[in-house]
Amino acid sequence: MGSQGGFGQSKEFLDLVKSIGESRSKAEEDRIVLREIETLRRRITEPDIPKRKMKEYIIRLVYIEMLGHDASFGYIHAVKMTHDDSLLLKRTGYLAVTLFLNEDHDLIILIVNTIQKDLKSDNFLVVCAALNAVCKLINDETIPAVLQQVVELLYHPKEAVRKKAVMALHRFYQRSPSSVTHLVTNFRKKLCDNDPGVMGATLCPLFDLIMIDVNSHKDLVGSFVSILKQVAERRLPKSYDYHQTPAPFIQIKLLKILALLGSGDKQSSEQMYTIIGDIMRRSDTTSNIGNAILYECICCVSSIHPSPKLFGAAADAIAKLLKSDVHNLRYMGIDALGRLIRINPEVAEQHQLAVIDCLEDPDDTLKRKTFELLYKMTKSSNVEVIVDRMIEYMISINDNHYKTEIASRCVELAEQFAPSNRWFIQTMNKVFQHAGDLVNPKVAHNLMRLIAEGFGEDDDTADSQLRSSAVESYLRIMGEPKLPSTFLQVICWVLGEYGTADGKYSASYIGGKLCDVAEAHSSDDTVKAYAVTALMKVCSYEKAAGRKLDMLSECQSLIESLSASHSTDLQQRAYELKAIISLDGIAMENIMPLDASCEDIEVIDKSLSFLNSYVQKSLEEGAKPYLTEHERSRTRNISNFRNHDHHDASTHSLRFEAYEVPKPVISARLPPTASLTELAAVREQSYQREVHRSPSVGSLSDKGSQELRLRLDGVQKKWGRPTYSSAASPSTSDSESHTVNGTGKGKSFEPSSRRQPEVEIPEEKQKLAASLFGGTTSKSEKKQSGGGIKGSKATRSTADQTRATTAVVHPPVDLLDFGEPSGAASGSSSTVDPFKQLEGLVDTNQYSNVSKDPDLLSLYSDAASTSGQNQNQETGNLSHGSGNRTTKGPNLKDALGKDALVRQMGVTPATQNPNLFKDLLG
């Protein structure tokens, strides 16, 4: 920091750096930085700050950001500093901005204009600073704003500017390849630039282009070889040497490019042989950079068309690396040897002792790299040794990730190069024991399939010996603790299939072992399921062979406990076991054939024609026919779905319409001071309800004015006499759609011209309805389904039959009922809902335009005259809703109208047919 102090840094800043460096804990460092943040937050907003001070503040903000703290309050000041004319301040601003901001920051838009202006500057240092910012800050959207200027800078007289322009274009290609695809020729031209720095910078974008498309750059092989030769012969300036090695990084990049171009191309590879051999001879193996170039030459030799001479030189170089005492060099030699054995596996035999030494090295990284080499060089002759060493190493490590990788490699090698099935089974047992559930479940299925199929030849004796050895090994392994679940599943399956096959072990012994496994792993339902199925197989084979089945008491108790298990799968298996045990031997043999796990199940009749008689009988009894998927998709329209089978809709079909919107709860009584205007006719809010209709529904006749309703606020829903009970029987609710308002029109059959604006159903509710009921009905469909007045004769007859057979539901006891005794109520044969009869009492034409409070007497007389005019129609509808009963005595509608009016005035009627003047005036 002394050099920075020479540029005018204050003692305060140097003390900050010193105190942070001397802090003994992270907490102490955080306290120092937070105190500095508060100081800078206060000072940076002061007016008229000198530029020298602002530059120091920005550097201190950079220091804070580098320590992981937030200094976003000073970002805008760094952006402002990029606009300064001073070169030192501008470069400081660009440095801070590139460290503070990312390519998607909101402040980037404020820097684009400054960058454009600085790219045109006459001072190449300013241009270089702007190009540095371009590489860091320009994103996909702002590339077109500076692309043309950067391309022009490729021909700048200063080599530093040309080099940074190439780097900027490479960055553009990495961010948006389509923006610079037309500039590939510029990269080719810059490969021949007089300055080695520009040429070296051009190798990076060309390497990316060659990785994508090799064939289009084959013509550059000669140029790359010529450049590599010049570099190797030290024709570049001394300034490019590193540890006395001429331009080593340019050599490494050129060798990587040549490896891509020479892969599978003999003609191109022949041009490279000479220069690669020269570099391998000249490489300095005493330095790390010389060994890096040597390693890259070996990689290039393993990629291009093989050359025996180069291959021998590479093998000798690998031997030197493996004999080194440095672990890094030995690691490099193992990796290089793995590349060469792809071409010639015999090359590893020359280095077997060195490989074994690396395998026993305490360096874990080197040991893992050696196992990768052994994995590549495995064959039938050495698979046993290599797999055994891998399993030993797998047991010794605790890294589950690498243990999984080692286990998968052991399984793969055992499946490919197993010398015998017996060795394969033993190896799999070891892998399952020590890797546990980290093994892929497919490995377990492959192992079971191998045991079932045997050697794949017609040698039944060898197959039986294989299965017997598997059973013996599993019976021995079962006693070990903490066996993985996947391995236990394999054990249960093998014991169930072949546990008693050779007659060495009895069914009771195998069954007891299986029960022990199920009881020892009571929390693992999968293991218990495998154990129960294996027990079922053992019992079936024993009974099919004609031997007496003696089930142990512990097995019986296990089956009984699983019969009451919370798992339906275990319950089913337990009940199946009980049912199979009760069958005879022939049925057992047919259900559970011996050693038939690998046999394909042949379906004799895929059309299942044997079910035709059952299907026909069900259709005759009224069952619905099966609908294909195409037919079901066509019937998702709810209206069409209801019309599909209308006659059974009321009893058998599910209801797909949404629930009716509940009416708002209103207080029971009005205040005594309520004006008569509130008693006037008002429109009732209609809640549309979908009902099943026959296809032949007539259209509704239009009315001129909208239908009005009485405001029933304050009217008791249950009055003193039983015939006025509000709890209606099912017949009342069923006939609601036929008799409403005394006009024979249901609520859901009002024409659209008189219907209130429908409530919009939220989209979430529509989705919920679609998921619960299979779909929703659109508004147009609702209007179509409720567009008629009358139903078909069949519908009415069905409704009448339903009413006739429906039991009367007695209303609940009302504690405020001071009417007649309960005996009278129980003696009533039927109840009528007074609110259904109150609707429509008021004349629509008279009260459609109410401008002032009406006179009570005129209201009463008009209501009485209106009820007299509609008496015939109301009487017919009432008789239809109550099962065609004959009504005698005074007009019930008039009585209800009077009763409603006087009750709203606060007068209790003396009789069922009240007299307004007598009750009101006493």
Short mmCIF file of C-alpha atoms in Angstrom, two decimals, residues 156-393:
data_model
loop_
_atom_site.label_atom_id
_atom_site.label_comp_id
_atom_site.label_asym_id
_atom_site.label_seq_id
_atom_site.Cartn_x
_atom_site.Cartn_y
_atom_site.Cartn_z
CA HIS A 156 -5.99 0.79 -34.05
CA PRO A 157 -2.28 1.68 -34.32
CA LYS A 158 -1.66 0.68 -30.70
CA GLU A 159 -1.26 -3.07 -30.13
CA ALA A 160 -2.75 -2.83 -26.62
CA VAL A 161 -5.98 -1.44 -28.06
CA ARG A 162 -6.12 -4.13 -30.75
CA LYS A 163 -5.59 -6.86 -28.16
CA LYS A 164 -8.36 -5.52 -25.90
CA ALA A 165 -10.67 -5.15 -28.92
CA VAL A 166 -10.18 -8.86 -29.72
CA MET A 167 -10.89 -9.70 -26.10
CA ALA A 168 -14.06 -7.57 -26.18
CA LEU A 169 -15.31 -9.34 -29.32
CA HIS A 170 -14.59 -12.71 -27.69
CA ARG A 171 -16.68 -11.60 -24.73
CA PHE A 172 -19.48 -10.60 -27.08
CA TYR A 173 -19.33 -14.05 -28.65
CA GLN A 174 -19.61 -15.71 -25.24
CA ARG A 175 -22.62 -13.59 -24.31
CA SER A 176 -24.43 -13.58 -27.66
CA PRO A 177 -22.85 -15.75 -30.39
CA SER A 178 -25.30 -14.56 -33.03
CA SER A 179 -24.11 -10.96 -32.68
CA VAL A 180 -20.56 -11.65 -33.92
CA THR A 181 -20.91 -14.62 -36.27
CA HIS A 182 -20.26 -12.31 -39.21
CA LEU A 183 -16.92 -11.26 -37.66
CA VAL A 184 -15.12 -14.65 -37.87
CA THR A 185 -12.97 -13.38 -40.72
CA ASN A 186 -11.70 -10.61 -38.47
CA PHE A 187 -10.42 -13.23 -36.02
CA ARG A 188 -8.62 -15.01 -38.86
CA LYS A 189 -6.98 -11.75 -39.91
CA LYS A 190 -5.83 -10.93 -36.40
CA LEU A 191 -4.14 -14.36 -36.24
CA CYS A 192 -1.52 -12.85 -38.55
CA ASP A 193 -1.07 -9.67 -36.51
CA ASN A 194 2.50 -8.45 -36.08
CA ASP A 195 2.13 -8.29 -32.31
CA PRO A 196 2.31 -11.68 -30.49
CA GLY A 197 -0.07 -10.40 -27.83
CA VAL A 198 -2.82 -9.76 -30.38
CA MET A 199 -2.13 -13.15 -31.99
CA GLY A 200 -2.28 -14.90 -28.59
CA ALA A 201 -5.53 -13.17 -27.72
CA THR A 202 -7.03 -14.32 -31.03
CA LEU A 203 -6.35 -17.99 -30.18
CA CYS A 204 -9.04 -17.95 -27.47
CA PRO A 205 -12.06 -17.06 -29.68
CA LEU A 206 -10.76 -19.36 -32.44
CA PHE A 207 -10.54 -22.24 -29.95
CA ASP A 208 -14.21 -21.73 -29.02
CA LEU A 209 -15.20 -21.58 -32.69
CA ILE A 210 -13.24 -24.76 -33.53
CA MET A 211 -14.88 -26.67 -30.67
CA ILE A 212 -18.26 -26.00 -32.27
CA ASP A 213 -17.29 -26.56 -35.91
CA VAL A 214 -13.97 -28.30 -36.64
CA ASN A 215 -14.33 -28.87 -40.37
CA SER A 216 -14.70 -25.21 -41.27
CA HIS A 217 -11.28 -24.45 -39.73
CA LYS A 218 -9.23 -27.32 -41.15
CA ASP A 219 -7.46 -24.90 -43.47
CA LEU A 220 -5.86 -23.19 -40.47
CA VAL A 221 -3.78 -26.26 -39.46
CA GLY A 222 -0.75 -25.02 -41.41
CA SER A 223 -0.96 -21.57 -39.82
CA PHE A 224 -1.21 -22.98 -36.30
CA VAL A 225 1.74 -25.32 -36.90
CA SER A 226 3.82 -22.44 -38.28
CA ILE A 227 3.03 -20.23 -35.27
CA LEU A 228 3.82 -23.09 -32.84
CA LYS A 229 7.15 -23.67 -34.60
CA GLN A 230 8.09 -20.00 -34.33
CA VAL A 231 7.22 -19.98 -30.64
CA ALA A 232 9.19 -23.18 -29.94
CA GLU A 233 12.22 -21.78 -31.76
CA ARG A 234 12.19 -18.70 -29.52
CA ARG A 235 11.43 -16.18 -32.26
CA LEU A 236 9.18 -14.21 -29.94
CA PRO A 237 10.48 -11.37 -27.78
CA LYS A 238 12.03 -12.29 -24.48
CA SER A 239 9.19 -10.54 -22.66
CA TYR A 240 6.95 -13.53 -23.46
CA ASP A 241 9.22 -16.05 -21.73
CA TYR A 242 8.13 -17.59 -18.44
CA HIS A 243 10.73 -19.46 -16.38
CA GLN A 244 12.94 -19.56 -19.48
CA THR A 245 10.16 -21.24 -21.47
CA PRO A 246 9.11 -19.32 -24.61
CA ALA A 247 5.44 -18.22 -24.45
CA PRO A 248 4.25 -21.36 -22.64
CA PHE A 249 0.59 -20.37 -22.51
CA ILE A 250 0.49 -19.73 -26.25
CA GLN A 251 2.06 -23.17 -26.77
CA ILE A 252 -0.57 -24.84 -24.55
CA LYS A 253 -3.44 -23.13 -26.37
CA LEU A 254 -2.02 -24.08 -29.77
CA LEU A 255 -1.58 -27.73 -28.71
CA LYS A 256 -5.24 -27.84 -27.61
CA ILE A 257 -6.34 -26.42 -30.95
CA LEU A 258 -4.20 -28.93 -32.88
CA ALA A 259 -5.66 -31.80 -30.83
CA LEU A 260 -9.15 -30.77 -31.97
CA LEU A 261 -8.18 -30.32 -35.61
CA GLY A 262 -6.20 -33.57 -35.86
CA SER A 263 -8.75 -35.85 -34.21
CA GLY A 264 -9.64 -38.55 -36.73
CA ASP A 265 -7.85 -36.72 -39.56
CA LYS A 266 -4.66 -38.43 -40.73
CA GLN A 267 -3.69 -35.75 -43.21
CA SER A 268 -3.94 -32.94 -40.67
CA SER A 269 -2.19 -35.04 -38.03
CA GLU A 270 0.80 -35.69 -40.22
CA GLN A 271 1.48 -31.94 -40.35
CA MET A 272 1.72 -31.89 -36.56
CA TYR A 273 3.98 -34.84 -35.85
CA THR A 274 7.29 -33.01 -36.28
CA ILE A 275 6.55 -29.96 -34.17
CA ILE A 276 4.96 -32.03 -31.37
CA GLY A 277 8.04 -34.27 -31.22
CA ASP A 278 10.32 -31.24 -31.07
CA ILE A 279 8.37 -29.68 -28.21
CA MET A 280 8.42 -32.95 -26.23
CA ARG A 281 12.22 -33.13 -26.62
CA ARG A 282 12.78 -29.49 -25.70
CA SER A 283 10.43 -29.42 -22.73
CA ASP A 284 12.05 -28.62 -19.40
CA THR A 285 10.89 -31.25 -16.91
CA THR A 286 12.53 -29.45 -14.00
CA SER A 287 9.84 -26.76 -13.90
CA ASN A 288 6.10 -26.97 -13.51
CA ILE A 289 5.42 -25.02 -16.68
CA GLY A 290 7.66 -27.39 -18.68
CA ASN A 291 5.75 -30.41 -17.29
CA ALA A 292 2.47 -28.67 -18.15
CA ILE A 293 3.57 -28.34 -21.80
CA LEU A 294 4.73 -31.98 -21.78
CA TYR A 295 1.34 -33.12 -20.40
CA GLU A 296 -0.47 -31.13 -23.10
CA CYS A 297 1.71 -32.79 -25.77
CA ILE A 298 0.71 -36.23 -24.44
CA CYS A 299 -2.98 -35.22 -24.56
CA CYS A 300 -2.50 -34.04 -28.14
CA VAL A 301 -0.82 -37.32 -29.11
CA SER A 302 -3.72 -39.30 -27.62
CA SER A 303 -6.26 -37.23 -29.59
CA ILE A 304 -4.79 -37.03 -33.10
CA HIS A 305 -4.27 -39.89 -35.51
CA PRO A 306 -1.81 -42.26 -33.76
CA SER A 307 1.87 -42.17 -34.58
CA PRO A 308 4.06 -45.03 -33.22
CA LYS A 309 7.04 -42.75 -32.73
CA LEU A 310 5.08 -40.11 -30.83
CA PHE A 311 3.26 -42.82 -28.88
CA GLY A 312 6.58 -44.22 -27.63
CA ALA A 313 7.82 -40.77 -26.70
CA ALA A 314 4.61 -40.13 -24.77
CA ALA A 315 4.97 -43.44 -22.87
CA ASP A 316 8.52 -42.51 -21.87
CA ALA A 317 7.37 -39.11 -20.68
CA ILE A 318 4.63 -40.77 -18.59
CA ALA A 319 7.18 -43.04 -16.97
CA LYS A 320 9.17 -39.98 -15.84
CA LEU A 321 6.05 -38.42 -14.37
CA LEU A 322 5.04 -41.56 -12.48
CA LYS A 323 8.52 -41.93 -10.96
CA SER A 324 8.46 -38.43 -9.56
CA ASP A 325 8.16 -37.88 -5.83
CA VAL A 326 5.78 -34.96 -6.33
CA HIS A 327 2.16 -36.00 -5.97
CA ASN A 328 0.98 -33.47 -8.54
CA LEU A 329 3.30 -34.90 -11.19
CA ARG A 330 2.25 -38.47 -10.36
CA TYR A 331 -1.39 -37.42 -10.59
CA MET A 332 -0.63 -35.92 -14.01
CA GLY A 333 1.09 -39.14 -15.08
CA ILE A 334 -1.88 -41.31 -14.01
CA ASP A 335 -4.27 -39.07 -15.95
CA ALA A 336 -2.02 -39.13 -19.05
CA LEU A 337 -1.71 -42.93 -18.81
CA GLY A 338 -5.49 -43.20 -18.77
CA ARG A 339 -5.57 -41.33 -22.07
CA LEU A 340 -3.00 -43.56 -23.73
CA ILE A 341 -4.61 -46.88 -22.75
CA ARG A 342 -7.61 -45.93 -24.87
CA ILE A 343 -5.34 -46.35 -27.87
CA ASN A 344 -3.21 -49.24 -26.64
CA PRO A 345 -4.18 -50.95 -23.33
CA GLU A 346 -0.87 -52.81 -23.23
CA VAL A 347 1.00 -49.62 -22.39
CA ALA A 348 -0.26 -49.90 -18.79
CA GLU A 349 1.70 -53.12 -18.25
CA GLN A 350 4.93 -51.17 -18.44
CA HIS A 351 3.85 -49.04 -15.47
CA GLN A 352 2.01 -51.58 -13.31
CA LEU A 353 4.36 -51.21 -10.35
CA ALA A 354 4.08 -47.44 -10.46
CA VAL A 355 0.31 -47.73 -10.60
CA ILE A 356 0.25 -50.04 -7.58
CA ASP A 357 2.42 -47.57 -5.67
CA CYS A 358 -0.06 -44.81 -6.47
CA LEU A 359 -2.91 -47.09 -5.38
CA GLU A 360 -1.31 -47.54 -1.96
CA ASP A 361 -0.34 -43.89 -1.57
CA PRO A 362 -1.92 -42.12 1.42
CA ASP A 363 -2.89 -39.18 -0.80
CA ASP A 364 -6.63 -39.73 -1.28
CA THR A 365 -6.82 -37.65 -4.48
CA LEU A 366 -4.05 -39.67 -6.10
CA LYS A 367 -5.71 -42.92 -4.98
CA ARG A 368 -9.05 -41.93 -6.54
CA LYS A 369 -7.35 -40.99 -9.78
CA THR A 370 -5.65 -44.39 -9.79
CA PHE A 371 -8.98 -46.16 -9.35
CA GLU A 372 -10.25 -44.27 -12.39
CA LEU A 373 -7.27 -45.63 -14.31
CA LEU A 374 -7.95 -49.18 -13.10
CA TYR A 375 -11.58 -48.82 -14.13
CA LYS A 376 -10.46 -47.97 -17.67
CA MET A 377 -7.98 -50.84 -17.93
CA THR A 378 -10.24 -53.59 -16.50
CA LYS A 379 -10.68 -56.81 -18.47
CA SER A 380 -11.72 -60.41 -17.75
CA SER A 381 -8.28 -61.39 -16.47
CA ASN A 382 -7.97 -58.68 -13.83
CA VAL A 383 -11.57 -57.89 -12.93
CA GLU A 384 -11.50 -59.88 -9.69
CA VAL A 385 -8.48 -58.04 -8.30
CA ILE A 386 -9.61 -54.60 -9.36
CA VAL A 387 -13.16 -55.02 -8.05
CA ASP A 388 -11.90 -56.41 -4.74
CA ARG A 389 -9.60 -53.39 -4.31
CA MET A 390 -12.44 -51.05 -5.17
CA ILE A 391 -14.72 -52.68 -2.60
CA GLU A 392 -12.00 -52.43 0.05
CA TYR A 393 -11.56 -48.76 -0.70
#
